[in-house]
């Protein structure tokens, strides 16, 4: 069983930066592929970024490529999403998710942290 808790979301101005954190519990977390998703009001949840268990491989949605960076600290059981050059369209509830079998099936989800980009 894995428990995920996101934090770091807040109101930020366009062009600003923000780092989201995801704290994970569970002995096998270090072997899981991890990802961030987001869901804006009235829209479906969408993929944002994904990182391999080792941290050596990352993948991003086109909408955030070059602006966001996903990373993980296995020793601390943490996953991060560094966001820069934020735009109003980045406003959403951001979720951390775990893929235990590396098959793009995300079995564990956090409760989400709200990011609002507005002046």
N, CA, C and O of each residue as an XYZ file, in Angstrom:
476
protein
N       0.844     -1.187      0.000
C       0.000      0.000      0.000
C       0.882      1.240      0.000
O       1.888      1.299      0.707
N       0.504      2.211     -0.783
C       1.241      3.461     -0.887
C       0.293      4.620     -0.605
O      -0.811      4.675     -1.145
N       0.725      5.527      0.231
C      -0.052      6.744      0.503
C       0.721      7.930     -0.035
O       1.919      8.072      0.210
N       0.017      8.789     -0.779
C       0.637      9.946     -1.407
C      -0.011     11.228     -0.893
O      -1.236     11.337     -0.849
N       0.802     12.181     -0.511
C       0.296     13.457      0.002
C       1.017     14.595     -0.710
O       2.232     14.756     -0.587
N       0.244     15.379     -1.458
C       0.812     16.507     -2.182
C       0.787     17.775     -1.327
O      -0.026     17.911     -0.412
N       1.686     18.689     -1.642
C       1.712     19.993     -0.987
C       2.427     20.990     -1.887
O       3.068     20.615     -2.869
N       2.305     22.267     -1.534
C       3.030     23.312     -2.250
C       2.179     24.173     -3.159
O       2.648     25.201     -3.646
N       0.944     23.781     -3.398
C       0.095     24.571     -4.273
C      -0.328     25.881     -3.613
O      -0.532     25.945     -2.401
N      -0.453     26.913     -4.427
C      -0.883     28.215     -3.932
C      -1.198     29.129     -5.104
O      -1.113     28.711     -6.259
N      -1.557     30.359     -4.819
C      -1.779     31.386     -5.827
C      -0.426     31.965     -6.244
O       0.395     32.321     -5.399
N      -0.208     32.052     -7.544
C       1.046     32.589     -8.066
C       0.744     33.432     -9.299
O      -0.199     33.146    -10.038
N       1.542     34.467     -9.518
C       1.324     35.344    -10.668
C       1.829     34.708    -11.958
O       2.748     33.890    -11.921
N       1.253     35.063    -13.077
C       1.761     34.575    -14.359
C       3.250     34.881    -14.512
O       3.716     35.967    -14.169
N       3.977     33.906    -15.030
C       5.417     34.037    -15.161
C       6.183     33.587    -13.942
O       7.411     33.502    -13.976
N       5.485     33.299    -12.874
C       6.127     32.883    -11.640
C       6.505     31.421    -11.630
O       6.280     30.687    -12.592
N       7.091     31.016    -10.503
C       7.536     29.633    -10.326
C       6.955     29.051     -9.049
O       6.560     29.768     -8.129
N       6.919     27.736     -9.026
C       6.357     27.036     -7.879
C       6.901     25.623     -7.869
O       7.122     25.039     -8.931
N       7.120     25.061     -6.690
C       7.519     23.661     -6.597
C       6.494     22.889     -5.790
O       6.206     23.217     -4.639
N       5.956     21.870     -6.408
C       5.046     20.959     -5.725
C       5.824     19.777     -5.183
O       6.810     19.332     -5.770
N       5.354     19.278     -4.047
C       5.977     18.113     -3.438
C       4.948     17.014     -3.248
O       3.762     17.275     -3.049
N       5.424     15.786     -3.313
C       4.578     14.617     -3.075
C       5.337     13.697     -2.125
O       6.387     13.154     -2.468
N       4.783     13.535     -0.926
C       5.389     12.648      0.068
C       4.733     11.285     -0.037
O       3.508     11.168     -0.004
N       5.563     10.248     -0.164
C       5.051      8.900     -0.337
C       5.429      8.021      0.843
O       6.528      8.127      1.387
N       4.516      7.164      1.223
C       4.805      6.164      2.240
C       4.695      4.793      1.608
O       3.957      4.613      0.639
N       5.409      3.839      2.137
C       5.376      2.504      1.562
C       6.774      2.023      1.247
O       7.583      2.772      0.699
N       7.062      0.791      1.583
C       8.421      0.268      1.457
C       8.896      0.162      0.022
O      10.094      0.274     -0.243
N       7.967     -0.054     -0.921
C       8.376     -0.290     -2.301
C       8.276      0.947     -3.169
O       8.361      0.850     -4.393
N       8.098      2.104     -2.562
C       7.960      3.327     -3.339
C       9.123      3.534     -4.292
O       8.938      4.009     -5.412
N      10.320      3.178     -3.847
C      11.509      3.454     -4.644
C      11.502      2.718     -5.991
O      12.250      3.085     -6.897
N      10.664      1.685     -6.126
C      10.620      0.923     -7.371
C       9.466      1.344     -8.273
O       9.294      0.778     -9.353
N       8.685      2.311     -7.859
C       7.509      2.711     -8.618
C       7.825      3.840     -9.588
O       8.585      4.754     -9.267
N       7.237      3.768    -10.770
C       7.190      4.930    -11.641
C       6.197      5.917    -11.025
O       5.137      5.522    -10.538
N       6.549      7.197    -11.053
C       5.708      8.226    -10.458
C       5.338      9.271    -11.507
O       6.059      9.478    -12.483
N       4.214      9.914    -11.285
C       3.755     10.907    -12.263
C       2.963     12.013    -11.581
O       2.505     11.881    -10.447
N       2.822     13.107    -12.320
C       1.933     14.195    -11.931
C       0.853     14.331    -12.991
O       1.113     14.234    -14.190
N      -0.362     14.558    -12.517
C      -1.501     14.856    -13.366
C      -2.130     16.149    -12.861
O      -1.807     16.622    -11.772
N      -3.020     16.711    -13.652
C      -3.748     17.891    -13.199
C      -5.158     17.894    -13.775
O      -5.428     17.289    -14.813
N      -6.040     18.584    -13.079
C      -7.412     18.693    -13.551
C      -7.905     20.107    -13.296
O      -7.976     20.562    -12.155
N      -8.241     20.788    -14.372
C      -8.792     22.131    -14.293
C     -10.308     22.050    -14.184
O     -10.901     21.052    -14.593
N     -10.941     23.073    -13.643
C     -12.406     23.058    -13.503
C     -13.089     22.838    -14.850
O     -12.790     23.515    -15.835
N     -14.003     21.884    -14.871
C     -14.760     21.619    -16.081
C     -14.022     20.831    -17.141
O     -14.537     20.623    -18.240
N     -12.812     20.388    -16.815
C     -12.009     19.636    -17.784
C     -11.634     18.272    -17.227
O     -11.707     18.035    -16.022
N     -11.230     17.378    -18.128
C     -10.794     16.061    -17.706
C      -9.375     16.131    -17.121
O      -8.602     17.037    -17.430
N      -9.069     15.173    -16.291
C      -7.727     15.086    -15.745
C      -6.738     14.799    -16.870
O      -7.016     13.981    -17.746
N      -5.596     15.461    -16.851
C      -4.618     15.277    -17.905
C      -3.239     14.983    -17.328
O      -2.897     15.411    -16.226
N      -2.474     14.250    -18.093
C      -1.104     13.892    -17.727
C      -0.209     15.129    -17.804
O      -0.354     15.962    -18.698
N       0.715     15.232    -16.852
C       1.663     16.345    -16.850
C       3.101     15.848    -17.037
O       3.807     16.292    -17.943
N       3.522     14.928    -16.176
C       4.919     14.478    -16.231
C       5.038     13.110    -15.570
O       4.203     12.711    -14.759
N       6.110     12.403    -15.947
C       6.325     11.037    -15.457
C       7.819     10.829    -15.252
O       8.636     11.366    -16.000
N       8.177     10.037    -14.224
C       9.580      9.786    -13.948
C       9.772      8.323    -13.608
O       8.963      7.729    -12.895
N      10.849      7.745    -14.123
C      11.147      6.343    -13.867
C      11.544      6.131    -12.408
O      11.780      7.083    -11.664
N      11.611      4.858    -12.023
C      11.904      4.573    -10.617
C      13.293      5.069    -10.250
O      13.521      5.476     -9.110
N      14.214      5.044    -11.187
C      15.573      5.491    -10.893
C      15.729      7.000    -11.000
O      16.697      7.571    -10.499
N      14.774      7.638    -11.653
C      14.881      9.065    -11.888
C      15.637      9.424    -13.146
O      15.795     10.604    -13.459
N      16.104      8.428    -13.868
C      16.939      8.693    -15.034
C      16.143      9.031    -16.281
O      16.676      9.607    -17.229
N      14.869      8.674    -16.281
C      14.027      8.909    -17.462
C      12.804      9.716    -17.065
O      12.106      9.386    -16.106
N      12.558     10.776    -17.818
C      11.379     11.606    -17.577
C      10.634     11.819    -18.892
O      11.200     11.681    -19.977
N       9.379     12.150    -18.773
C       8.530     12.390    -19.941
C       7.514     13.453    -19.562
O       6.992     13.463    -18.448
N       7.236     14.365    -20.523
C       6.372     15.503    -20.236
C       5.291     15.665    -21.291
O       5.465     15.304    -22.454
N       4.183     16.211    -20.856
C       3.168     16.650    -21.799
C       3.721     17.829    -22.595
O       4.508     18.622    -22.078
N       3.313     17.936    -23.828
C       3.810     19.020    -24.681
C       3.509     20.390    -24.065
O       4.287     21.330    -24.226
N       2.397     20.496    -23.372
C       1.967     21.780    -22.829
C       2.886     22.306    -21.727
O       2.866     23.500    -21.426
N       3.692     21.428    -21.124
C       4.556     21.858    -20.026
C       6.036     21.648    -20.333
O       6.892     22.055    -19.548
N       6.344     21.026    -21.451
C       7.724     20.715    -21.785
C       8.562     21.993    -21.844
O       8.174     22.975    -22.478
N       9.704     21.965    -21.181
C      10.576     23.127    -21.143
C      10.267     24.089    -20.010
O      11.059     24.985    -19.720
N       9.121     23.908    -19.368
C       8.744     24.787    -18.254
C       8.685     24.050    -16.927
O       8.965     24.627    -15.876
N       8.322     22.778    -16.974
C       8.182     21.975    -15.763
C       9.297     20.920    -15.716
O       9.801     20.475    -16.747
N       9.658     20.541    -14.501
C      10.655     19.484    -14.314
C      10.240     18.586    -13.159
O       9.992     19.050    -12.047
N      10.169     17.292    -13.446
C       9.835     16.314    -12.416
C      11.135     15.694    -11.890
O      12.078     15.455    -12.645
N      11.160     15.443    -10.590
C      12.333     14.815     -9.987
C      11.880     14.006     -8.783
O      10.740     14.116     -8.333
N      12.800     13.189     -8.270
C      12.466     12.397     -7.094
C      13.682     12.251     -6.213
O      14.821     12.272     -6.681
N      13.421     12.101     -4.926
C      14.457     11.836     -3.934
C      14.057     10.527     -3.264
O      13.201     10.503     -2.380
N      14.688      9.443     -3.698
C      14.301      8.121     -3.204
C      14.559      8.006     -1.706
O      13.764      7.400     -0.987
N      15.647      8.573     -1.235
C      15.989      8.475      0.184
C      14.942      9.137      1.063
O      14.704      8.710      2.193
N      14.315     10.189      0.535
C      13.308     10.926      1.309
C      11.888     10.518      0.933
O      10.929     11.048      1.494
N      11.738      9.587     -0.004
C      10.402      9.177     -0.467
C       9.601     10.367     -0.972
O       8.425     10.527     -0.644
N      10.254     11.198     -1.773
C       9.616     12.403     -2.272
C       9.673     12.474     -3.790
O      10.622     12.006     -4.419
N       8.636     13.072     -4.361
C       8.603     13.401     -5.779
C       8.265     14.884     -5.883
O       7.440     15.398     -5.128
N       8.909     15.562     -6.823
C       8.722     17.004     -6.955
C       8.296     17.379     -8.369
O       8.567     16.665     -9.335
N       7.625     18.512     -8.458
C       7.331     19.091     -9.756
C       7.701     20.560     -9.676
O       7.004     21.357     -9.049
N       8.808     20.909    -10.319
C       9.250     22.291    -10.385
C       8.593     22.946    -11.581
O       8.779     22.506    -12.715
N       7.832     23.988    -11.337
C       7.085     24.660    -12.398
C       7.592     26.086    -12.552
O       7.740     26.804    -11.563
N       7.854     26.492    -13.764
C       8.305     27.850    -14.024
C       7.540     28.418    -15.217
O       6.838     27.695    -15.924
N       7.688     29.714    -15.423
C       6.969     30.407    -16.508
C       5.494     30.033    -16.503
O       4.914     29.721    -17.542
N       4.910     30.069    -15.339
C       3.525     29.628    -15.179
C       2.566     30.523    -15.934
O       2.753     31.736    -16.033
N       1.531     29.886    -16.466
C       0.502     30.568    -17.254
C      -0.854     30.358    -16.589
O      -1.031     29.400    -15.837
N      -1.800     31.232    -16.855
C      -3.145     31.040    -16.284
C      -3.726     29.669    -16.621
O      -4.464     29.094    -15.821
N      -3.400     29.149    -17.789
C      -3.939     27.838    -18.174
C      -3.306     26.685    -17.407
O      -3.726     25.539    -17.565
N      -2.305     26.965    -16.581
C      -1.747     25.942    -15.698
C      -2.571     25.799    -14.419
O      -2.323     24.901    -13.614
N      -3.533     26.671    -14.238
C      -4.391     26.590    -13.054
C      -5.134     25.264    -13.029
O      -5.830     24.915    -13.983
N      -4.985     24.526    -11.932
C      -5.602     23.209    -11.825
C      -5.323     22.621    -10.451
O      -4.525     23.142     -9.672
N      -5.999     21.532    -10.186
C      -5.688     20.696     -9.021
C      -4.657     19.672     -9.496
O      -4.913     18.906    -10.424
N      -3.503     19.667     -8.857
C      -2.409     18.805     -9.270
C      -2.338     17.573     -8.379
O      -2.362     17.666     -7.152
N      -2.249     16.419     -9.028
C      -2.226     15.141     -8.336
C      -0.902     14.407     -8.576
O      -0.329     14.448     -9.665
N      -0.454     13.751     -7.543
C       0.670     12.827     -7.629
C       0.096     11.416     -7.766
O      -0.909     11.093     -7.134
N       0.725     10.581     -8.584
C       0.231      9.229     -8.811
C       1.387      8.238     -8.915
O       2.483      8.580     -9.360
N       1.117      7.005     -8.494
C       2.132      5.944     -8.535
C       1.712      4.821     -9.471
O       0.560      4.389     -9.477
N       2.676      4.360    -10.261
C       2.472      3.275    -11.226
C       3.351      2.106    -10.801
O       4.506      2.036    -11.220
N       2.846      1.190     -9.984
C       3.685      0.141     -9.396
C       4.281     -0.841    -10.402
O       5.365     -1.380    -10.179
N       3.576     -1.072    -11.504
C       3.996     -2.091    -12.463
C       4.597     -1.521    -13.738
O       4.874     -2.258    -14.684
N       4.797     -0.220    -13.761
C       5.370      0.437    -14.943
C       4.570      0.134    -16.210
O       5.136     -0.046    -17.289
N       3.257      0.079    -16.062
C       2.396     -0.246    -17.207
C       1.379      0.852    -17.484
O       0.369      0.624    -18.150
N       1.657      2.051    -16.964
C       0.791      3.205    -17.158
C      -0.569      3.025    -16.486
O      -1.544      3.687    -16.842
N      -0.617      2.130    -15.524
C      -1.794      1.967    -14.685
C      -1.467      2.554    -13.324
O      -0.691      1.981    -12.560
N      -2.057      3.686    -13.031
C      -1.740      4.402    -11.801
C      -2.685      3.928    -10.701
O      -3.860      4.294    -10.670
N      -2.164      3.129     -9.825
C      -2.986      2.487     -8.799
C      -3.166      3.333     -7.552
O      -4.093      3.106     -6.773
N      -2.289      4.303     -7.358
C      -2.347      5.114     -6.147
C      -2.333      6.593     -6.514
O      -1.592      7.040     -7.390
N      -3.198      7.341     -5.797
C      -3.334      8.766     -6.064
C      -3.343      9.545     -4.758
O      -3.792      9.049     -3.724
N      -2.843     10.764     -4.820
C      -2.969     11.667     -3.693
C      -4.280     12.431     -3.762
O      -5.102     12.202     -4.650
N      -4.464     13.335     -2.821
C      -5.712     14.086     -2.747
C      -5.658     15.369     -3.574
O      -6.686     16.004     -3.810
N      -4.467     15.744     -4.009
C      -4.327     16.913     -4.859
C      -3.933     18.171     -4.112
O      -4.207     18.314     -2.920
N      -3.283     19.089     -4.831
C      -2.935     20.399     -4.286
C      -3.266     21.443     -5.352
O      -2.949     21.262     -6.527
N      -3.902     22.532     -4.934
C      -4.427     23.521     -5.877
C      -3.356     24.534     -6.268
O      -2.702     25.144     -5.422
N      -3.203     24.690     -7.579
C      -2.340     25.725     -8.133
C      -3.215     26.704     -8.901
O      -3.960     26.310     -9.798
N      -3.123     27.976     -8.550
C      -3.879     29.011     -9.240
C      -2.908     30.058     -9.767
O      -2.152     30.655     -9.001
N      -2.934     30.277    -11.079
C      -2.056     31.262    -11.709
C      -2.915     32.430    -12.154
O      -3.714     32.318    -13.084
N      -2.737     33.543    -11.479
C      -3.576     34.709    -11.749
C      -2.893     35.958    -11.227
O      -2.155     35.921    -10.243
N      -3.158     37.071    -11.913
C      -2.625     38.341    -11.453
C      -3.641     39.063    -10.584
O      -3.369     40.161    -10.099
